CSV table of C-alpha atoms and ligand atoms in Angstrom, one decimal:
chain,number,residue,atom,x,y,z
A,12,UNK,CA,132.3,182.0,135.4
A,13,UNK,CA,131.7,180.8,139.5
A,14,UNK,CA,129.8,178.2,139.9
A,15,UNK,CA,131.3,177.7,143.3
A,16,UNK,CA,129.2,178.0,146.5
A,17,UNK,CA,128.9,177.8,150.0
A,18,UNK,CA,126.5,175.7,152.7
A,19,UNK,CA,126.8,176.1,156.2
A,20,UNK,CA,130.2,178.0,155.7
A,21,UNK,CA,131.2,174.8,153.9
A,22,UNK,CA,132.8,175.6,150.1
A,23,UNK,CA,132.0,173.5,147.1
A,24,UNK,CA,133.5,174.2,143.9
A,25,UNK,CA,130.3,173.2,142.2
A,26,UNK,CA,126.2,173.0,143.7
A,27,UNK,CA,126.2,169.1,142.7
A,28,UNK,CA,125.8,167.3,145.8
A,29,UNK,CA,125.6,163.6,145.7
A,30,UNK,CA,122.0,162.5,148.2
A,31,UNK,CA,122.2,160.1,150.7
A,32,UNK,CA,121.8,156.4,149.7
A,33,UNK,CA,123.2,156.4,146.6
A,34,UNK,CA,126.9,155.4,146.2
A,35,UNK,CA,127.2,156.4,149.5
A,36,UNK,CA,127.8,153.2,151.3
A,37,UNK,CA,131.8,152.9,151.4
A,38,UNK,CA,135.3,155.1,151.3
A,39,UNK,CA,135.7,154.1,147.6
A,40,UNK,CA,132.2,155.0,146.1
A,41,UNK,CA,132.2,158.3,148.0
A,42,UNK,CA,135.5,159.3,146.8
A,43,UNK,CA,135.1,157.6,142.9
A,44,UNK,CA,132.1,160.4,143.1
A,45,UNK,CA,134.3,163.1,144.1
A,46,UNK,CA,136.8,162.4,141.7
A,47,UNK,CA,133.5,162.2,138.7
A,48,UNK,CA,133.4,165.9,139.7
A,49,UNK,CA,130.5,166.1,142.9
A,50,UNK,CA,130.9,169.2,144.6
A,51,UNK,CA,130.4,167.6,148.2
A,52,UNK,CA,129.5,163.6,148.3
A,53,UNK,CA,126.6,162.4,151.3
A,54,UNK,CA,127.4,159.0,152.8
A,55,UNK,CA,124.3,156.7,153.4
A,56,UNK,CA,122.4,157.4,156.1
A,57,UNK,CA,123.5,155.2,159.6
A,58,UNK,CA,122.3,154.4,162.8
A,59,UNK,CA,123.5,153.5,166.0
A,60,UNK,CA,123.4,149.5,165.3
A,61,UNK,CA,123.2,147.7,162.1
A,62,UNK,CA,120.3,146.9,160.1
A,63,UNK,CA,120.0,144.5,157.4
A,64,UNK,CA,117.0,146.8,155.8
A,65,UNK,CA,114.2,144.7,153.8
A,66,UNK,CA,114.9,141.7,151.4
A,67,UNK,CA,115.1,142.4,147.2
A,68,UNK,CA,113.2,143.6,145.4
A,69,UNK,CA,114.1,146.9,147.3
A,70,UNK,CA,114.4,149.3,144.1
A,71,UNK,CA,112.9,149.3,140.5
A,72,UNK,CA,112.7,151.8,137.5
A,73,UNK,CA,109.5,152.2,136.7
A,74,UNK,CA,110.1,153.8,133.6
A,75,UNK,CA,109.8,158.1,134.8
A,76,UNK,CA,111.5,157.6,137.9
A,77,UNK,CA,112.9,155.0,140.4
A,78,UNK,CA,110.6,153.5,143.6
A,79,UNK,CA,112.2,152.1,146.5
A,80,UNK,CA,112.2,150.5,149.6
A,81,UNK,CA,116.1,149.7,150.7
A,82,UNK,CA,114.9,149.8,154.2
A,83,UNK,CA,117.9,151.7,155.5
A,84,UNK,CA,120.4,148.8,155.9
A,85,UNK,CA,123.9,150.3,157.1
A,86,UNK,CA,126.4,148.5,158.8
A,87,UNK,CA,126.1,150.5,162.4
A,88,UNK,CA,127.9,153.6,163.5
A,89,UNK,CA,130.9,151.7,164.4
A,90,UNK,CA,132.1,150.7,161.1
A,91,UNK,CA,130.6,153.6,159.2
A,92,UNK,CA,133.1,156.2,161.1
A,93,UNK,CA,136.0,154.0,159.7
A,94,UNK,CA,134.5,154.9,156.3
A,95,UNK,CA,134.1,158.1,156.6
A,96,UNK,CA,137.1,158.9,158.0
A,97,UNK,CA,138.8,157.0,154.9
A,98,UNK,CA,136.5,159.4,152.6
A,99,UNK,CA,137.2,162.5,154.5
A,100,UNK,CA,140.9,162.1,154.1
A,101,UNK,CA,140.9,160.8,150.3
A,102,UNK,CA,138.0,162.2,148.4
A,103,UNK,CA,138.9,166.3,148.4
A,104,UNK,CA,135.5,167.1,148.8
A,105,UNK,CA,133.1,168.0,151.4
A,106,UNK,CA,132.0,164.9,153.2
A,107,UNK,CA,128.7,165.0,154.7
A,108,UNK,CA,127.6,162.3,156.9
A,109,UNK,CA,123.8,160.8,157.0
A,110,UNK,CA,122.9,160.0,159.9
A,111,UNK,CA,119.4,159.0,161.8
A,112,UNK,CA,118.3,157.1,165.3
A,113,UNK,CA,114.7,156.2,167.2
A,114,UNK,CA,114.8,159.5,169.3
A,115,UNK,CA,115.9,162.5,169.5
A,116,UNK,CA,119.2,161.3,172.3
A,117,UNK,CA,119.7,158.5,169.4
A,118,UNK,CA,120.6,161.1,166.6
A,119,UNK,CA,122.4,163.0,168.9
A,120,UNK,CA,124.4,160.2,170.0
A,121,UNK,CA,125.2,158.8,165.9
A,122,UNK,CA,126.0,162.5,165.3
A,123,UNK,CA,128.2,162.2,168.0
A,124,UNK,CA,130.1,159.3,166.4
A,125,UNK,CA,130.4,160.1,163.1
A,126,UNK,CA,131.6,163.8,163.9
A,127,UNK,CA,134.5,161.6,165.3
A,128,UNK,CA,135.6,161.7,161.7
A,129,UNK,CA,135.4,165.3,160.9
A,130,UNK,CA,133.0,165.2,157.8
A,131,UNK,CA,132.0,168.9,156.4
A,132,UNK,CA,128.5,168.7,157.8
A,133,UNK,CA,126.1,166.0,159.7
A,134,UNK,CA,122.7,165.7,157.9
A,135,UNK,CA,119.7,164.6,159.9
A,136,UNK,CA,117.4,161.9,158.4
A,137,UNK,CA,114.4,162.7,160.2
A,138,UNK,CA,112.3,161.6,157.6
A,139,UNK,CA,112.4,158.1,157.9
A,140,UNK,CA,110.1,155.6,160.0
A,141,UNK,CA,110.3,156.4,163.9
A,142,UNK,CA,108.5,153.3,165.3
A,143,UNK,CA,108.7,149.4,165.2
A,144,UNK,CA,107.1,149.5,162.0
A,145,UNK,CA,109.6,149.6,158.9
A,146,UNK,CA,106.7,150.8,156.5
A,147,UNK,CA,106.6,154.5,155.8
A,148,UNK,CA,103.0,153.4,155.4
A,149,UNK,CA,103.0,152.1,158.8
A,150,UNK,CA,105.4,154.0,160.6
A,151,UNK,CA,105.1,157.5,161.9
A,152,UNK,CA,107.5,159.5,160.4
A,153,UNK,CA,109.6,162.5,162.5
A,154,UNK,CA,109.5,165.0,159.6
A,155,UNK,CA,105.5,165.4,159.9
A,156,UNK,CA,105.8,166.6,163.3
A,157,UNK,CA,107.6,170.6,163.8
A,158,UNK,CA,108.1,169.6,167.7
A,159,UNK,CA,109.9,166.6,167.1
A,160,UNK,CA,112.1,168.4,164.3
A,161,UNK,CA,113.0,171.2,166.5
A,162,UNK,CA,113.6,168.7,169.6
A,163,UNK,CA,116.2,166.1,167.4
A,164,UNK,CA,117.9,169.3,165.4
A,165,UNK,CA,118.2,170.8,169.0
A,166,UNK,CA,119.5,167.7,170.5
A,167,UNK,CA,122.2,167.0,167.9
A,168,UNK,CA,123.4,170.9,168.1
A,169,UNK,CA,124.0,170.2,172.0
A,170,UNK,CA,126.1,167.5,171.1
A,171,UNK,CA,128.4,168.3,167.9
A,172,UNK,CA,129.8,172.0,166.7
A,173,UNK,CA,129.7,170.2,163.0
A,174,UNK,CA,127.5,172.1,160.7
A,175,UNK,CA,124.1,170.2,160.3
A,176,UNK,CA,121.7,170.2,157.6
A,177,UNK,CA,117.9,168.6,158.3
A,178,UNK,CA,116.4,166.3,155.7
A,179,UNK,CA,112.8,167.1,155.5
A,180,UNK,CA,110.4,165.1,154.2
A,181,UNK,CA,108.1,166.7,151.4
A,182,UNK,CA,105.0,164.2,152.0
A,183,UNK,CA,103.7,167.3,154.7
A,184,UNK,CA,100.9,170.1,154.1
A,185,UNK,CA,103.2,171.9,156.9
A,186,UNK,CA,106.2,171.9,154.8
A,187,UNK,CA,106.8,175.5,155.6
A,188,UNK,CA,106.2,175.2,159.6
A,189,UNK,CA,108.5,172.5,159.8
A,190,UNK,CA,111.3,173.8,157.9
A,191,UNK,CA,111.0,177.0,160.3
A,192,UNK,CA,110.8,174.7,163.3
A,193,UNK,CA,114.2,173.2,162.3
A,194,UNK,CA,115.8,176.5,161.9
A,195,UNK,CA,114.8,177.9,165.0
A,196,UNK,CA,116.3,174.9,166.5
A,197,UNK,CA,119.5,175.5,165.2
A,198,UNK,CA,119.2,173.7,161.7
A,199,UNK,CA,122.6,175.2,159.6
A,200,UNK,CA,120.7,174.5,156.4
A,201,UNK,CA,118.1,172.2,154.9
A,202,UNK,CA,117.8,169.5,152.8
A,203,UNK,CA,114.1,169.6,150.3
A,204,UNK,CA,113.5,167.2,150.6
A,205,UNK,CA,113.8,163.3,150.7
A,206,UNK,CA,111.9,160.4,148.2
A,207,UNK,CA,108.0,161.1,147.9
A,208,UNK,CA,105.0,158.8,148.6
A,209,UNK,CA,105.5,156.0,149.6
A,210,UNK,CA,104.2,154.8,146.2
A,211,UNK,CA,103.7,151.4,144.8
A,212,UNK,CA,103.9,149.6,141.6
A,213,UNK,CA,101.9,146.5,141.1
A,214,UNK,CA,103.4,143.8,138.3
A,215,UNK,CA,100.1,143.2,136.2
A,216,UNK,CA,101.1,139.8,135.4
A,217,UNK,CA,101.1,138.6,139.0
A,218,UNK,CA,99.4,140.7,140.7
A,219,UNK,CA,101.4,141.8,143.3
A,220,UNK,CA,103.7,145.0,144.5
A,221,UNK,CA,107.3,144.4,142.9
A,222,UNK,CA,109.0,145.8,146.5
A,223,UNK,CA,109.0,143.5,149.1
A,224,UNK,CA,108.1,146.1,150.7
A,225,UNK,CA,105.0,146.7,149.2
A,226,UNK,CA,105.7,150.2,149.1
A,227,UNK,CA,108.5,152.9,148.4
A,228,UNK,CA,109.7,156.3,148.6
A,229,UNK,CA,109.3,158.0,145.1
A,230,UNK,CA,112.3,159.6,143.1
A,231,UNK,CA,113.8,161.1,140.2
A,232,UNK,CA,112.0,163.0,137.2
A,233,UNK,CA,108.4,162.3,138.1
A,234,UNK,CA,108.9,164.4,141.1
A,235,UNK,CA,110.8,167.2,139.8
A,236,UNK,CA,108.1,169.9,139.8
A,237,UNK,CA,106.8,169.0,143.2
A,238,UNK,CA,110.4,168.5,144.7
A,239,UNK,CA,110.9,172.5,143.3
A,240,UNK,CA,107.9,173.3,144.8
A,241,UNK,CA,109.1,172.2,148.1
A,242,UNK,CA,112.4,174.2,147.8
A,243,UNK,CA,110.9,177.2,146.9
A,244,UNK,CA,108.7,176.5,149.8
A,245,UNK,CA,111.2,176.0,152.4
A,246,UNK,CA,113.1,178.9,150.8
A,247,UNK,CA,110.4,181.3,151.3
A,248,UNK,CA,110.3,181.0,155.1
A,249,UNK,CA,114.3,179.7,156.1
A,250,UNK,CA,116.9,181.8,156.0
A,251,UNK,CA,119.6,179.4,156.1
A,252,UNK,CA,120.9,177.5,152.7
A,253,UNK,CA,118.8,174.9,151.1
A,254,UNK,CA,120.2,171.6,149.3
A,255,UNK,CA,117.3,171.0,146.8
A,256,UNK,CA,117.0,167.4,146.2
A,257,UNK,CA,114.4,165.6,143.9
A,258,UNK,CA,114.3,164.5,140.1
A,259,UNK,CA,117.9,166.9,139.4
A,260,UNK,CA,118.6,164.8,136.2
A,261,UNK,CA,120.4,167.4,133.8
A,262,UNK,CA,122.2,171.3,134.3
A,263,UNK,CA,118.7,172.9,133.5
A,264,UNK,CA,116.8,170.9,136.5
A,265,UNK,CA,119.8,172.2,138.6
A,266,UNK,CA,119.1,175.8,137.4
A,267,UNK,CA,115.9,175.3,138.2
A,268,UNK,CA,116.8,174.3,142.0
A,269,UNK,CA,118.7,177.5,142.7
A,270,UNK,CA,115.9,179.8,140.8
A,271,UNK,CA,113.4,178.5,143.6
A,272,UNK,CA,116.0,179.5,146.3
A,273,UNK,CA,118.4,176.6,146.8
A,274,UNK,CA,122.4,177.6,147.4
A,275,UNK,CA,123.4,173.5,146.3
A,276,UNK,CA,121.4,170.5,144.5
A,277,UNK,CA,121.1,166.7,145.8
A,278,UNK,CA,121.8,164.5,142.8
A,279,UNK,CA,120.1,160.7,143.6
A,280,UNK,CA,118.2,159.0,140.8
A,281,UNK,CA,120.1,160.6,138.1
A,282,UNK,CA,123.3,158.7,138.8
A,283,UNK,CA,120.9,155.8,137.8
A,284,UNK,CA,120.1,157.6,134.8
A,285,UNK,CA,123.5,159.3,133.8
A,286,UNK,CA,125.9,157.4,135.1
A,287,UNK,CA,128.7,158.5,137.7
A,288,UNK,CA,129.8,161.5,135.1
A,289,UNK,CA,126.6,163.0,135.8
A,290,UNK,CA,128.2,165.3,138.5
A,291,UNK,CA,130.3,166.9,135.9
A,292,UNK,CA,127.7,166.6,133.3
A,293,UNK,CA,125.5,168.6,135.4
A,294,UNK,CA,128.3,171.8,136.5
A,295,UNK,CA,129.2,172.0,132.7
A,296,UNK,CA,125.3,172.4,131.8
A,297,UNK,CA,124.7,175.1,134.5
A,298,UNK,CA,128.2,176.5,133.3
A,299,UNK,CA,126.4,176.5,129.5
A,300,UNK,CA,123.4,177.8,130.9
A,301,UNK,CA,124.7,180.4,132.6
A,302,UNK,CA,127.2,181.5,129.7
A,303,UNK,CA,124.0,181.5,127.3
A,304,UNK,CA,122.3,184.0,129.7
A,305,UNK,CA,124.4,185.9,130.8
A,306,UNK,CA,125.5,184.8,134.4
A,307,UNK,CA,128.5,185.1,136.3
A,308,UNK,CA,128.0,183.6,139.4
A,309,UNK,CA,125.0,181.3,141.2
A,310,UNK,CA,123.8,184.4,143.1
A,311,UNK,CA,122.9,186.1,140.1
A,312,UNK,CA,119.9,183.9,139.4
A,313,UNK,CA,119.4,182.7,142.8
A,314,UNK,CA,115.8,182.5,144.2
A,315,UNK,CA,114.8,185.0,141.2
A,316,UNK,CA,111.6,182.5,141.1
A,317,UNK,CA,110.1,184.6,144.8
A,318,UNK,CA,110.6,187.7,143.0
B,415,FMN,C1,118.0,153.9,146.3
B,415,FMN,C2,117.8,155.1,147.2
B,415,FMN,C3,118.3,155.1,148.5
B,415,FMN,C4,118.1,156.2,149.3
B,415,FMN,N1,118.6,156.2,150.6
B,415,FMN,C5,118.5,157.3,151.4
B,415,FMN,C6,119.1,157.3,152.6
B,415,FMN,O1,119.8,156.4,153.1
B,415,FMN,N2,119.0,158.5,153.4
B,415,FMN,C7,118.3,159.6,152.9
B,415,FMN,O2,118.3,160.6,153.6
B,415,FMN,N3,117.7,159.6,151.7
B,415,FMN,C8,117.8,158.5,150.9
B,415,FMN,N4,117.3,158.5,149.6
B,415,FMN,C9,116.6,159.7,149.2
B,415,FMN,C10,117.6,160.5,148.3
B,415,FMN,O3,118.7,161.0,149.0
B,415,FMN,C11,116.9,161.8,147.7
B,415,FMN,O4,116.4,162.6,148.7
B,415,FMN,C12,115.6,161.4,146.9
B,415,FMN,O5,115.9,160.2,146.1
B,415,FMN,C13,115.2,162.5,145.9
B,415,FMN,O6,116.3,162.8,145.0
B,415,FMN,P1,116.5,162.2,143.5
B,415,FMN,O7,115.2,162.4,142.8
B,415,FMN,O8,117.6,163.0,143.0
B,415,FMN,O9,116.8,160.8,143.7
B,415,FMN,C14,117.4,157.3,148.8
B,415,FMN,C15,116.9,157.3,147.5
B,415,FMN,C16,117.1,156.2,146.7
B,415,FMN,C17,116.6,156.3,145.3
């Protein structure tokens, strides 16, 4: 049985693909993932200059999922190529390296860097805040707007021959537009999507959000059946390979991923849930799955959900 698979002309041995922001935030985390059996392993998403992102609380488990609000702290371009070139050379898995900046010339130029270590593929943030503002409340964010999509994905392909994947954001009625803006631009794949909301969760005994941030991007089970609506969303219209991310806890919710039309599966929350064996808990439950019905290889349930 084949549960291998290919983004961007980039081959994992498994679809389990470890999203951005979690683990990802040194050499050893990324490759102690690899090594727990991710097919490809996503580093934390950088910018140009360093940023302290917002005080604790910045994450909670609300009880169906986790909320949070880490404000994008990362030490800076600069040091974050030494990791990933570390990662690159030790994990023996696809690297991919998050990456996002103010403008469209800013995420080309962090591309840029981090391409200086060679990961398998540069994914575009664009679906955090764009403007002074660190609130996704507050600030605008690129991923509601198919121009700016197709101006940054086309700026970055100027600038690197890495593969590159664009994170879309699924808070959008024009989901579909934007995903198409991306590819025309150049996009190599997709990612469907990043955290939903922003949400909040008041503590009843004081009154008041739990984030310091008031608010938070959404995550992990609650949002399976909307994230899979994305992905078979975005599938619908792109051509090239999707990385379904959202609420993947177990090898079913995987299945389920690749049934709407994705070709590999973020894995986020559920490390929160599972543990760090969840990677390999996840390919042997797809490998059960597919034994139980019958299926050889991914493509043979693939997107069967548009039929
Ligand atoms: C604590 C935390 C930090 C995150 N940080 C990032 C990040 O730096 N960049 C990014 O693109 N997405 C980030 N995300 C979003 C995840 O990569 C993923 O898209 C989202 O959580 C949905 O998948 P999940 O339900 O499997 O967690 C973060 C999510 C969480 C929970």
């Amino acid at each position: 049985m084949d549960v291998s698979t290919t983004i961007a002309g980039v081959s994992l041995r498994n679809p389990t693909v470890l999203a951005a922001g979690i683990l990802g935030t040194s050499a050893d985390l990324l490759c102690r993932v690899a090594k727990c059996g991710a097919g490809a392993v996503t580093s934390k998403s950088c910018s140009l200059e360093a940023r302290d992102g917002h005080p604790n609380p910045t994450m909670l488990d609300w009880g169906e999922g986790l909320i949070n609000a880490i404000g994008l702290s990362n030490p800076g371009v600069e040091e974050e190529v030494k990791e990933l070139k570390k990662a690159v050379g030790k994990s023996g898995v696809p690297v991919f390296a998050s990456v996002f900046g103010k403008s469209p010339e800013e995420f080309a130029e962090v591309a840029a860097r981090v391409a200086e270590a060679k990961p398998a593929l540069v994914e575009l943030n664009v679906s955090c805040p764009n403007v002074s503002s660190d609130s996704r409340l507050g600030g605008k964010i690129f991923a509601f707007d198919a121009k700016l999509v197709a101006k940054i994905t086309d700026a970055v392909k100027n600038r690197v021959s890495t593969p590159i994947s664009v994170k879309l954001s699924p808070n959008t009625p024009d989901l579909k537009e934007i995903a198409q803006a991306a590819e025309d631009a150049g996009a190599d794949a997709i990612t469907a999507c990043n955290s939903f909301g922003p949400g909040m969760v008041i503590d009843v005994e004081t009154g008041k959000p739990i984030l310091s941030n008031r608010v938070g991007g959404v995550s992990g089970p609650a949002v399976k059946p909307l994230a899979v609506k994305c992905v078979y969303d975005v599938c619908s219209v792109v051509e090239v390979p999707v990385i379904g991310t959202g609420g993947v806890t177990n090898g079913r919710d995987a299945v389920e991923m690749i049934m709407a039309g994705a070709t590999a599966v973020g894995v986020g929350s559920a490390v929160y849930y599972r543990g760090i064996s969840v990677f390999a808990r996840i390919d042997a439950e797809i490998k059960v799955f597919m034994d139980s019905h019958g299926y050889e290889s991914l493509a043979d349930f693939r997107a069967i959900a548009q039929q």
